[in-house]
Short mmCIF file of C-alpha atoms in Angstrom, two decimals:
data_model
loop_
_atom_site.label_atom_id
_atom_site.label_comp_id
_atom_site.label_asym_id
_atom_site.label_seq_id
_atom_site.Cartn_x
_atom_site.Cartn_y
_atom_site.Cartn_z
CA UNK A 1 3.85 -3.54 -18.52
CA UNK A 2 7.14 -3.45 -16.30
CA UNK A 3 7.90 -1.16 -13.58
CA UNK A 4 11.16 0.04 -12.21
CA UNK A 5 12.30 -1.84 -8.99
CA UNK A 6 11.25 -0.62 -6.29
CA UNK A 7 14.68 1.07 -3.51
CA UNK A 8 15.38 -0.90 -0.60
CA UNK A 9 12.30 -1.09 1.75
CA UNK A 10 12.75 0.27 5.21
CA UNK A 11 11.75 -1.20 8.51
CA UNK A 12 8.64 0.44 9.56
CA UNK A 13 8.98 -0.85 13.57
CA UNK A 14 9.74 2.01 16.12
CA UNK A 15 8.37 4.75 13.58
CA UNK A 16 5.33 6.53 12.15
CA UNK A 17 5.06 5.37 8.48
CA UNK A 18 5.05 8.97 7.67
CA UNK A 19 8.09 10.11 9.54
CA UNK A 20 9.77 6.60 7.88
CA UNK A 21 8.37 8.44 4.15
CA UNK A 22 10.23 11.96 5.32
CA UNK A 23 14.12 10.21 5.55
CA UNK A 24 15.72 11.88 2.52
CA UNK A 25 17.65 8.61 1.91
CA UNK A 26 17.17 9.88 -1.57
CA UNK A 27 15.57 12.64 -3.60
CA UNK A 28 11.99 12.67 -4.30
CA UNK A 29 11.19 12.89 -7.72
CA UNK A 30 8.35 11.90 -10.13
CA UNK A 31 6.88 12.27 -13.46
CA UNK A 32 2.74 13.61 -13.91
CA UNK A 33 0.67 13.61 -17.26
CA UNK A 34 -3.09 14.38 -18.22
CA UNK A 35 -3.63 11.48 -20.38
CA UNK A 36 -7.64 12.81 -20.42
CA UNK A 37 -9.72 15.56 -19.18
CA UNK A 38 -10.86 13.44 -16.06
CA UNK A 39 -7.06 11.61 -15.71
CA UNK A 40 -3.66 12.08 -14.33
CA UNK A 41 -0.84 9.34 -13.83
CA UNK A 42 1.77 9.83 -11.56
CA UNK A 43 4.63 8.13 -11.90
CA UNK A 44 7.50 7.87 -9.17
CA UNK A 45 10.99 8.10 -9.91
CA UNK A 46 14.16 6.03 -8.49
CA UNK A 47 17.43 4.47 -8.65
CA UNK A 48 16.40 2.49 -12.18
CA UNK A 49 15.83 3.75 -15.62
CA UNK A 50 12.58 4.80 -16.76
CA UNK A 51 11.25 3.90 -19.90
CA UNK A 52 8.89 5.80 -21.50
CA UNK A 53 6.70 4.98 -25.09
CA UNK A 54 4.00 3.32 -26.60
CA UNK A 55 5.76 -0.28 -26.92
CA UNK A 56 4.68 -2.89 -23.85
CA UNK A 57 8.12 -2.61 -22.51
CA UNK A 58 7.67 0.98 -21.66
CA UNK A 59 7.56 1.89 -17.87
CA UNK A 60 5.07 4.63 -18.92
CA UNK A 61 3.22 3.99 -21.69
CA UNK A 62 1.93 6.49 -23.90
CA UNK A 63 -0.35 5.37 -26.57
CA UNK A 64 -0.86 7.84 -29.37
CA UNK A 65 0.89 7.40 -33.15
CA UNK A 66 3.34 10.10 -32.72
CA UNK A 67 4.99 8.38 -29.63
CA UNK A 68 7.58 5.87 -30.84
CA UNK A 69 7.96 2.32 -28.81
CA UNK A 70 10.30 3.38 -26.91
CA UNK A 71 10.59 7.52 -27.23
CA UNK A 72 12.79 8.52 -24.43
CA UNK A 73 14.35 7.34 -21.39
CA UNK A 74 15.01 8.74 -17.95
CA UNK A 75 18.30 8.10 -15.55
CA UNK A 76 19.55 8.86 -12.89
CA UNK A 77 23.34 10.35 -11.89
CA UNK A 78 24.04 10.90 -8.23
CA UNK A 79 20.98 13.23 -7.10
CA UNK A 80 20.23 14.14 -10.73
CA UNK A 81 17.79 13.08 -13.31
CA UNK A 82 18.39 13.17 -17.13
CA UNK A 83 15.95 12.70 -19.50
CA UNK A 84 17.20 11.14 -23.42
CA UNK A 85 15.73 11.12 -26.52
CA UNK A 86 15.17 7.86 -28.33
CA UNK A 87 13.20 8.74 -31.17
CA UNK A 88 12.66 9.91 -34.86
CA UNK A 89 9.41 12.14 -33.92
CA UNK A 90 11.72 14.05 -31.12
CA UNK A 91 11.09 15.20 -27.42
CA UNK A 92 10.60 18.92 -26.99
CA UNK A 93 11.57 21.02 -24.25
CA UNK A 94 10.35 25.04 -24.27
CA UNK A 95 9.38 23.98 -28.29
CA UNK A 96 13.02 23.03 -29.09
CA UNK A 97 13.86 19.38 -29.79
CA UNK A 98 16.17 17.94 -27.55
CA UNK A 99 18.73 14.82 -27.43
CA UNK A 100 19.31 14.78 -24.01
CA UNK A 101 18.87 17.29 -21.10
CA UNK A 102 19.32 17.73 -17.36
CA UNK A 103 15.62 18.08 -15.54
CA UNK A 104 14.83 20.62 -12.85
CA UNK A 105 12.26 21.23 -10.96
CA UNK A 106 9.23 22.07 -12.21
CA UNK A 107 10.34 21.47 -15.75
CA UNK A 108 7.98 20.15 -18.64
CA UNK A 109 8.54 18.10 -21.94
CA UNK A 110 6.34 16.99 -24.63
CA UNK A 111 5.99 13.24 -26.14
CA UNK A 112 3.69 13.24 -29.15
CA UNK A 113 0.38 14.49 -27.79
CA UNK A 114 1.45 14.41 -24.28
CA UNK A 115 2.77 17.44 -21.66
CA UNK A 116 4.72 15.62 -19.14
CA UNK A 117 6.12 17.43 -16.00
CA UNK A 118 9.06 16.65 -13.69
CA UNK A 119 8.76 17.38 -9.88
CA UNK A 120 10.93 17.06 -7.36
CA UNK A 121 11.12 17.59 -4.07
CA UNK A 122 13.06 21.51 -3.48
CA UNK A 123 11.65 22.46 -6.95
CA UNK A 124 8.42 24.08 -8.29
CA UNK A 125 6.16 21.99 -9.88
CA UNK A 126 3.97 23.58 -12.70
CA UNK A 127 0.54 21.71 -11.69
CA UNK A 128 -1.75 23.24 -9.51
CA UNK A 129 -0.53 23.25 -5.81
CA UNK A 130 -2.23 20.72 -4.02
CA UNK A 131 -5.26 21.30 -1.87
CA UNK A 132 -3.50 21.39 1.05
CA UNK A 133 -0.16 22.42 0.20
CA UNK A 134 3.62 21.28 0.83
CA UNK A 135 5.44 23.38 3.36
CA UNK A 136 4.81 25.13 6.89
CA UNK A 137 4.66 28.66 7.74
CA UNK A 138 5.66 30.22 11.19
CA UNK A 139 2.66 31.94 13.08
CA UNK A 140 1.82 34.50 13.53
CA UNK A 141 1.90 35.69 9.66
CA UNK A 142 3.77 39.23 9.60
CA UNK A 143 2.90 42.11 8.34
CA UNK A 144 5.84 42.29 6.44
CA UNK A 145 6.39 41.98 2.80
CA UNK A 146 7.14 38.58 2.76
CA UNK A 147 10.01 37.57 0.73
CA UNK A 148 10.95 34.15 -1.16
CA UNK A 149 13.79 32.21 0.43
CA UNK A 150 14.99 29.91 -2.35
CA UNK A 151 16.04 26.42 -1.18
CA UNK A 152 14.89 27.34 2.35
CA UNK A 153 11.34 26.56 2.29
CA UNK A 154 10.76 23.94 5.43
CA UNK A 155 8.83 20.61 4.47
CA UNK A 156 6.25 19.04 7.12
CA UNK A 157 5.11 15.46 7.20
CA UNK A 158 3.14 14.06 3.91
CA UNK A 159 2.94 17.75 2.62
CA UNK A 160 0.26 18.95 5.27
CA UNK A 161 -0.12 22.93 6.55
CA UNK A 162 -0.97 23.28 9.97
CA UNK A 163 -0.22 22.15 13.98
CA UNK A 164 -3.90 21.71 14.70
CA UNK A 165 -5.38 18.60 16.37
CA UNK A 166 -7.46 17.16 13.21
CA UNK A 167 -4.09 17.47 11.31
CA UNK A 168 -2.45 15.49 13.54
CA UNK A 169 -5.59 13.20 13.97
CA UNK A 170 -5.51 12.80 9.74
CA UNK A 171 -1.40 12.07 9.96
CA UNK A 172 -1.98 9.31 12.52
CA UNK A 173 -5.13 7.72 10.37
CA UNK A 174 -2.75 7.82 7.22
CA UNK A 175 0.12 5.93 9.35
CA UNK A 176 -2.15 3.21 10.17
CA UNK A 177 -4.12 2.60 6.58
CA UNK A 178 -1.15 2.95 4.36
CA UNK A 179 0.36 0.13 5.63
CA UNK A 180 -2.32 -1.80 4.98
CA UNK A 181 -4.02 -2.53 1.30
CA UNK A 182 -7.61 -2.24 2.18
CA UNK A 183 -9.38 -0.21 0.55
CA UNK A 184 -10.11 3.67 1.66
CA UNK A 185 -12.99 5.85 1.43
CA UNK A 186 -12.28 9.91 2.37
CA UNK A 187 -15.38 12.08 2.79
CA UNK A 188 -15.09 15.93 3.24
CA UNK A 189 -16.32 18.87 1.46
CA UNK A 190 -14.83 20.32 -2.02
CA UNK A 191 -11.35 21.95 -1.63
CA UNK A 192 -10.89 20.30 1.99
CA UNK A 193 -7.70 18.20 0.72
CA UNK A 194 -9.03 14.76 0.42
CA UNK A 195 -6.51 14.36 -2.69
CA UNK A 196 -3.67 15.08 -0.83
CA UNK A 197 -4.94 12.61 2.41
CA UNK A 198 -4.70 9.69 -0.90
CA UNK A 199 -1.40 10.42 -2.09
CA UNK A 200 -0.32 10.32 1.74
CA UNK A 201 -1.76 7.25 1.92
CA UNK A 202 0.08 6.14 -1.38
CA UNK A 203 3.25 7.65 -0.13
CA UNK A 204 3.62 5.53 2.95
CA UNK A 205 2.28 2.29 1.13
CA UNK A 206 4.21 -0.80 -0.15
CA UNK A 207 2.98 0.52 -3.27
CA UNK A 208 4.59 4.07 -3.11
CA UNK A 209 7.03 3.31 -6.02
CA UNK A 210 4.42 2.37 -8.32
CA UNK A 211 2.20 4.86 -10.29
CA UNK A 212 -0.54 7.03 -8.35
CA UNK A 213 -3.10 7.54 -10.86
CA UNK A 214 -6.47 9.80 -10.42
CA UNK A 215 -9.56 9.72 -11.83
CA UNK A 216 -12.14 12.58 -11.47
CA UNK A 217 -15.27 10.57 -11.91
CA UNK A 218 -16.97 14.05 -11.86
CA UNK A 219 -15.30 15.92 -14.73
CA UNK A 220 -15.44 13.13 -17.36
CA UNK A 221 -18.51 12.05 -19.05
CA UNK A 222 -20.76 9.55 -18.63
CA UNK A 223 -20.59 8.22 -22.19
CA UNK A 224 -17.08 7.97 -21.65
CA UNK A 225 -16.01 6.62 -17.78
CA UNK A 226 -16.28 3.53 -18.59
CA UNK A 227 -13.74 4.30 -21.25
CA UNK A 228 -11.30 5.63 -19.12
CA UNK A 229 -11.39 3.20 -16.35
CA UNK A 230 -11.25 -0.14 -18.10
CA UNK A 231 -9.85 1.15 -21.57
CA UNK A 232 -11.01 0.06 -25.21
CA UNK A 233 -9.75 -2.01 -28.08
CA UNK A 234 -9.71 0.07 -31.46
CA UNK A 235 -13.62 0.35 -32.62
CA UNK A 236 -14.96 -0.51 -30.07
CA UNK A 237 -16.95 2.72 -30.55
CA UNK A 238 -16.98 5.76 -32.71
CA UNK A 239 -13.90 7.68 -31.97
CA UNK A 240 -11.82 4.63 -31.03
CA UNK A 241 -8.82 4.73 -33.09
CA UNK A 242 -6.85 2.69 -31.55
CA UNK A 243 -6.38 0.17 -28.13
CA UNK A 244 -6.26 1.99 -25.45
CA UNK A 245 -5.54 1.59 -21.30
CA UNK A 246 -7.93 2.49 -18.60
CA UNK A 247 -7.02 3.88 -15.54
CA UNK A 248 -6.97 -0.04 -13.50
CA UNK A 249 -4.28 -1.35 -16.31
CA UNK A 250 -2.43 2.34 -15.94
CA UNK A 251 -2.25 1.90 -12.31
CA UNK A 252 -1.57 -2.10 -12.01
CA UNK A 253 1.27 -2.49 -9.01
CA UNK A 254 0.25 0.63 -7.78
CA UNK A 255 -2.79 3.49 -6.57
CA UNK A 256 -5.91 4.36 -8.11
CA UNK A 257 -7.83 7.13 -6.47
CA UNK A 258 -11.25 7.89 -7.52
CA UNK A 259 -11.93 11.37 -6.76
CA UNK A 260 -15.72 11.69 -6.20
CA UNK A 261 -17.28 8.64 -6.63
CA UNK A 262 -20.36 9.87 -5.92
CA UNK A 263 -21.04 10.85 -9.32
CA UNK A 264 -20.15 7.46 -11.25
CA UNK A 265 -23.50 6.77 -13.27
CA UNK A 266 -25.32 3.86 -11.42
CA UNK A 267 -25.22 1.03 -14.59
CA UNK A 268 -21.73 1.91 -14.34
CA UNK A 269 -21.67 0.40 -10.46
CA UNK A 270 -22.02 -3.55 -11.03
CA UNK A 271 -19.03 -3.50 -13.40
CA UNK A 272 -16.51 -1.26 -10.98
CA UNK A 273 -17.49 -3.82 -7.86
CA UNK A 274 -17.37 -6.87 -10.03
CA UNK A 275 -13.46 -5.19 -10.97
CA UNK A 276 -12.66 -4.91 -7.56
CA UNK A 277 -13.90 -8.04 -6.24
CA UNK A 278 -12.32 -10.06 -9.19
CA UNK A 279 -9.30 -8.09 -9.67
CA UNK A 280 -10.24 -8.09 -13.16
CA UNK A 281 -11.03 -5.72 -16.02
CA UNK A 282 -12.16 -5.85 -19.70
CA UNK A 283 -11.65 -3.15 -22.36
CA UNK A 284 -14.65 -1.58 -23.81
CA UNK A 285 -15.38 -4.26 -26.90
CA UNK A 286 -12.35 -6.61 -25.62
CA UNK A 287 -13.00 -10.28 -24.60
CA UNK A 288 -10.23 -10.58 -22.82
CA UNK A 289 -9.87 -11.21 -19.31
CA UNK A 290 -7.05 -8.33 -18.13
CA UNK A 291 -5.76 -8.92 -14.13
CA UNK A 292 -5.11 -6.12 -12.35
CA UNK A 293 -3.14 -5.34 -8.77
CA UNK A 294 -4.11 -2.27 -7.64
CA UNK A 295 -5.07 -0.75 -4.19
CA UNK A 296 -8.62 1.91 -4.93
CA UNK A 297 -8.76 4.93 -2.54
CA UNK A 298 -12.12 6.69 -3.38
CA UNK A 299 -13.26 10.15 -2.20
CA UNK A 300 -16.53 11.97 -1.89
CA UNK A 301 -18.48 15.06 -0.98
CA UNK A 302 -21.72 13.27 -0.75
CA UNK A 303 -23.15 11.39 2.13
CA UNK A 304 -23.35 7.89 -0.08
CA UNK A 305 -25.77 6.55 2.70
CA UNK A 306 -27.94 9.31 1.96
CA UNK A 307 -27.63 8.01 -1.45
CA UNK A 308 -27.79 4.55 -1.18
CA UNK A 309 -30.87 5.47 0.66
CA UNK A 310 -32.07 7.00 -2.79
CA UNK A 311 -30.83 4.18 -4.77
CA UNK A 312 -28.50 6.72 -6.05
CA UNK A 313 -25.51 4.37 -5.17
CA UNK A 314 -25.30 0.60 -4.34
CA UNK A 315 -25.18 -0.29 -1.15
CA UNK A 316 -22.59 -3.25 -2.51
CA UNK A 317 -20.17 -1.25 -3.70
CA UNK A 318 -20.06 1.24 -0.85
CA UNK A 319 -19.48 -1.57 1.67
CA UNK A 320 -16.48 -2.75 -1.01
CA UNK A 321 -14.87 0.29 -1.28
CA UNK A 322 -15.41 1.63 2.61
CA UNK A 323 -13.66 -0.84 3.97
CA UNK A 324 -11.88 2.00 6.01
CA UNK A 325 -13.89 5.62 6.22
CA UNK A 326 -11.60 8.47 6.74
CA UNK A 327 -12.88 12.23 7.30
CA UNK A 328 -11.51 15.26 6.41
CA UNK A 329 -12.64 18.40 8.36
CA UNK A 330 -13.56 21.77 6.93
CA UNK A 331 -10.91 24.76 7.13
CA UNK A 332 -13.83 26.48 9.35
CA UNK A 333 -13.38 23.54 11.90
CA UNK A 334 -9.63 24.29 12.09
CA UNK A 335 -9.18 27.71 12.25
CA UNK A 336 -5.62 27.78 13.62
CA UNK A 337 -4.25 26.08 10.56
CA UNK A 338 -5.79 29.38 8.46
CA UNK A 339 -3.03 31.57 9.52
CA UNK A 340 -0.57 28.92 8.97
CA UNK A 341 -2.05 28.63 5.32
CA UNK A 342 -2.06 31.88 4.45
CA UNK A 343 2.15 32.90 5.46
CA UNK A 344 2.64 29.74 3.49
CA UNK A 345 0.59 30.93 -0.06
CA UNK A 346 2.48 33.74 0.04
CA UNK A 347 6.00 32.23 0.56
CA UNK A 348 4.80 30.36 -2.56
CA UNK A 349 3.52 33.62 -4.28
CA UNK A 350 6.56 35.03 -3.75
CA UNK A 351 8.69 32.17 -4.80
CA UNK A 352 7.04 31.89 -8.01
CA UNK A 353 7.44 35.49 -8.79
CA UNK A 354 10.69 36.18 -7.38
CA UNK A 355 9.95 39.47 -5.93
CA UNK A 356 8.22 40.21 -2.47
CA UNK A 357 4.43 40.00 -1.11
CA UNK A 358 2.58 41.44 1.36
CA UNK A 359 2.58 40.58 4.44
CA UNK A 360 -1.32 40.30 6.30
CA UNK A 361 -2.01 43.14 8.73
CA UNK A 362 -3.64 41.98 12.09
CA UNK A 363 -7.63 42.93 11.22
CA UNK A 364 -6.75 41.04 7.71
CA UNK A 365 -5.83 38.07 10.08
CA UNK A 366 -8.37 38.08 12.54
CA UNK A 367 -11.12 38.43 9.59
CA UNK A 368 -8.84 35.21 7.28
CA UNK A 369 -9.69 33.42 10.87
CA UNK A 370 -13.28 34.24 11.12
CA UNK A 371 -14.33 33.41 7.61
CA UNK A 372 -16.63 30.45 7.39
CA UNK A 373 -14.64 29.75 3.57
CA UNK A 374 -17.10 27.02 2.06
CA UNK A 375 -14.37 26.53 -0.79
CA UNK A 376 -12.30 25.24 2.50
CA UNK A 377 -8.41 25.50 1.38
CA UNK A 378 -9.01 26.17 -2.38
CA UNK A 379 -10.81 29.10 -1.78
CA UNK A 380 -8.10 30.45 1.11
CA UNK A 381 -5.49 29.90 -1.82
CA UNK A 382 -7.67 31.65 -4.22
CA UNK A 383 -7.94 34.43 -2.25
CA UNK A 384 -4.70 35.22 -0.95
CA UNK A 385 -3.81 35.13 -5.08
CA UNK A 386 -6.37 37.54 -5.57
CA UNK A 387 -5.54 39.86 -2.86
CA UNK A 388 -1.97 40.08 -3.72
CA UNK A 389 -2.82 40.97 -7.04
CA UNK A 390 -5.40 43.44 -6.38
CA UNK A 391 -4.59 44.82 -2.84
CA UNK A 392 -1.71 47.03 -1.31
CA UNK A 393 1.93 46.26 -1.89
CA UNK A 394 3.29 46.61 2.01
CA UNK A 395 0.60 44.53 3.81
CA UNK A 396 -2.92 43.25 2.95
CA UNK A 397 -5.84 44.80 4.76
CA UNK A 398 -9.35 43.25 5.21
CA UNK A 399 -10.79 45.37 2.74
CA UNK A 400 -8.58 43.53 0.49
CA UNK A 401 -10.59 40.25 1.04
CA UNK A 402 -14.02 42.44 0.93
CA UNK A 403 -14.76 40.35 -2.18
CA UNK A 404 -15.28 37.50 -0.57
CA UNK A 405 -18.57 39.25 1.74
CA UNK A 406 -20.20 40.18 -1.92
CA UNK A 407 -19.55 36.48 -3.49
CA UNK A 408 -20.83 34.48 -0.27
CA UNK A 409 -24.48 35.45 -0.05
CA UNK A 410 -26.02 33.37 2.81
CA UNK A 411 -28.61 31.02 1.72
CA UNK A 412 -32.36 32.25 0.53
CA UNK A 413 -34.87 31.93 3.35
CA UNK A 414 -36.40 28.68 1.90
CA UNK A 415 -37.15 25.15 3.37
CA UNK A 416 -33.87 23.87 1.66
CA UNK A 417 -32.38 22.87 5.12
CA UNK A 418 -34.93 20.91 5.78
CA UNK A 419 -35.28 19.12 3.07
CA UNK A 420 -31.49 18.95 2.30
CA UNK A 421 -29.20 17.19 4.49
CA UNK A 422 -26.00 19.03 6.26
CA UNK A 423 -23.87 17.78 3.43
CA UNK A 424 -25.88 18.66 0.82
CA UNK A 425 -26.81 21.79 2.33
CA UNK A 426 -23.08 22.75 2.32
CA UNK A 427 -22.37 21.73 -1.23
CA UNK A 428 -24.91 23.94 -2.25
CA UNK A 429 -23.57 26.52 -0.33
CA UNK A 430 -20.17 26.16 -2.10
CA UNK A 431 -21.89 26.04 -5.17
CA UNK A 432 -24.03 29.49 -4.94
CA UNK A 433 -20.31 30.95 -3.63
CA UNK A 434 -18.41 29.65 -6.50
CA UNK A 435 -21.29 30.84 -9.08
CA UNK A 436 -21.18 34.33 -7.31
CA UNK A 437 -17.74 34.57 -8.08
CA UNK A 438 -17.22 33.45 -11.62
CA UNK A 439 -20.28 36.00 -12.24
CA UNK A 440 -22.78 32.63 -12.72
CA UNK A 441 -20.50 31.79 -15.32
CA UNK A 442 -21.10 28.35 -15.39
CA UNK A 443 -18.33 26.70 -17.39
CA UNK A 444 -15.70 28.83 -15.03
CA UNK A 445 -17.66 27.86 -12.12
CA UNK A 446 -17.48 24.07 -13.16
CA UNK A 447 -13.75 24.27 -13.48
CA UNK A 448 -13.01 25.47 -10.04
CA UNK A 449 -15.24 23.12 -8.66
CA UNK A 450 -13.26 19.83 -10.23
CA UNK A 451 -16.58 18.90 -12.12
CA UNK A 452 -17.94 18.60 -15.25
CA UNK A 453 -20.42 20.90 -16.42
CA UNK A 454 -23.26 18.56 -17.22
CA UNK A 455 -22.65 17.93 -13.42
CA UNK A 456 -23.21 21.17 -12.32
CA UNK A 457 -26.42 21.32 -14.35
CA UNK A 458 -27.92 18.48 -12.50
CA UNK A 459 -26.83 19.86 -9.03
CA UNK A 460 -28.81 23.36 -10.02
CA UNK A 461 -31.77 21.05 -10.81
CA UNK A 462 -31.21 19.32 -7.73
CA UNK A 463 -30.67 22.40 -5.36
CA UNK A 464 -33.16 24.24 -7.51
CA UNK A 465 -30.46 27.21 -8.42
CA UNK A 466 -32.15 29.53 -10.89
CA UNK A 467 -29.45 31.55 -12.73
CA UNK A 468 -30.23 35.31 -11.95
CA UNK A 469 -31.12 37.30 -15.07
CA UNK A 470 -29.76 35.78 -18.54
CA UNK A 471 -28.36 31.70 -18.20
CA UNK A 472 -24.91 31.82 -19.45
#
């Protein structure tokens, strides 16, 4: 599987890897597909052509019937990226087939089965925004309406919010690992931004013109992880069509993150250290040997120790993939990054609508920098959305963010916190807050959480949840 060639690598001596990433020596662009409910491959775009199909000289390859072997390529003229059709199936833009078209921003195209979508730095990318998003915002936030400023929108280092000490802490411990290949292990709660700390680490990397690809060993199912990380060769199982390849053979040359690791089923364990160790992999009913070069950044919301103490995870494995420990602090434990977060949600509100927003009144600011938020930056997003929606249309008082006093209950009076550790104490936490809003609807719930659902049934078992009234 080739790879475009990677730009002319700048001298890291006399500056921070991550103010070496922010040169705009060129533009910053990149490709991003779902190839399952529990993957996503990134895919970084440069200087060289871009192949893209289901052949083995594709760049990105796309294995379904409907993709030809080589669908469609992309190019690059001065600053701007075209995208051409190469196929008898087609490429659709907006539902329309095209032959060749100029991509923006924020733009999608389908390939057989597949949604692909083009970023680029300046644009507006369609995925979710990250967990701690692009951009700064000036503080204090105004009371203003707050109006979009197209094109204007300032950019801070590795796409973190905030001036605070543990952002500057995380910056510095992202210099120093990414330009290493050792292997990285984040811990912090749900919604804290430990996605966004592995894609810095990608970004200043050797690697950082290779594919990023994540894995949410939460959301897929068991049955199937092993599936998705090592691939299959056609009947292998029922369901297998055709060959297919895992994340490791996805991401060779580049970064695989596997977003919390915590929840990879334990006879699933031996196999993902004996992969890492060997640098090795072998499709689901395959006898072949595959080699893989790949740098694993794993995340968690679990105390593994805790867990290894359970025999809930190896202790092997965590000493493989720990090599470097990196924390991520709750929003609560950086407060003055909340305002910050907040004027910057609804620049992007506002941007995305094209119309104004209101600004945040000073008692709707002092209670945004009170809150606890157990949801940590997802949950800040989520609720500025919610308030703009549902609040005033000159400024946003406190009572606009009232909801977020009846969906927080504070834990039962029980002997949970003894019995619980501080981690699991606040992941149960999160949970009861995230039930309480989706009105215990537990499929919602699992969604906003980045989990599946069968995990979310095991963690009510586990934190002894009941569902109040009828289970939904």
């Amino acid at each position: 599987m080739g790879y475009p060639l990677r730009h002319p690598s700048c001298s890291w001596r006399g500056k921070p890897a991550w103010r070496m990433a922010m040169i705009p020596a060129e533009p910053r662009a990149k490709l991003s597909v779902s190839i399952s409910n529990g993957m996503t491959v990134e895919f970084p775009l440069g200087i060289h052509e871009v192949r893209i199909g289901r052949g083995r000289e594709a760049d990105l390859m796309l294995l379904a019937p409907s993709v030809s072997r080589l669908h469609a390529r992309i190019f690059r003229v001065g600053n701007q990226y075209f995208l051409a059709d190469k196929s008898r199936n087609g490429t659709f833009v907006d539902g329309k087939k095209v032959t060749q078209i100029l991509l923006e921003g924020g733009m999608a195209f389908r390939i057989g089965p597949y949604q692909i979508h083009f970023q680029q730095e300046g644009g507006s990318p369609t995925a979710e925004p990250p967990t701690v998003a692009p951009g700064t915002a000036p503080e204090p936030v105004p009371a203003h309406r707050v109006r979009a400023r197209p094109g204007a929108a300032p950019s801070s280092p590795l796409g973190f919010v905030g001036k605070s000490p543990h952002i500057q802490r995380i910056l510095g411990e992202i210099e120093r690992v990414g330009v290493s290949d050792l292997p990285v292990l984040i811990e912090g709660e749900t919604g804290s931004g430990k996605e966004l700390v592995s894609r810095g680490i990608h970004r200043v990397s050797d690697r950082r013109n290779r594919p990023f690809v994540v894995v949410n060993c939460g959301a897929i199912s068991p049955d199937l992880i092993e599936s998705e990380l090592f691939g299959h060769e056609k009947g292998s199982f029922t369901g297998a069509t055709s060959q297919r390849k895992g994340a490791f053979e996805v991401a060779h040359g580049g970064t695989i993150f596997l977003d919390e690791i915590g929840e990879l089923p334990l006879p699933l364990q031996p196999k993902l250290l004996r992969s890492l160790e060997q640098k090795e992999i072998k499709r689901v009913g395959g006898n072949e040997t595959i080699l893989v070069d790949v740098r694993v950044i794993a995340a968690t919301n679990r105390n593994l120790r805790e867990e290894i103490a359970r025999k809930g995870f190896r202790d092997d494995l965590y000493y493989r993939i720990s090599t470097v420990t990196l924390s991520v602090p709750p929003l609560r434990e950086r407060r003055e990054d909340i305002l910050t977060l907040a004027g910057h949600f609804l620049r992007e509100i506002a941007e995305k609508t094209g119309r104004p927003v209101p600004g945040i009144s000073p008692a709707a600011a002092d209670f945004l920098s009170s809150f606890d938020w157990p949801g940590n930056v997802r949950e800040l997003r989520n609720a500025i959305q919610r308030a703009v929606v549902m609040g005033g249309e000159e400024r946003l008082e406190s009572g606009d963010f009232s909801f977020l006093l009846s969906s927080s209950p504070p834990p039962p009076p029980d002997t949970d916190t003894g019995v619980f550790s501080r981690w699991e104490q606040a992941e149960k936490n999160n949970i009861l807050s995230e039930l309480s809003r989706q009105n215990w609807n537990k499929t919602r719930a699992a969604k906003e959480l980045g989990i599946a659902k069968s995990t979310l049934f095991e963690k009510l078992r586990k934190y002894r949840i009941r569902t109040p009234g009828s289970d939904r």
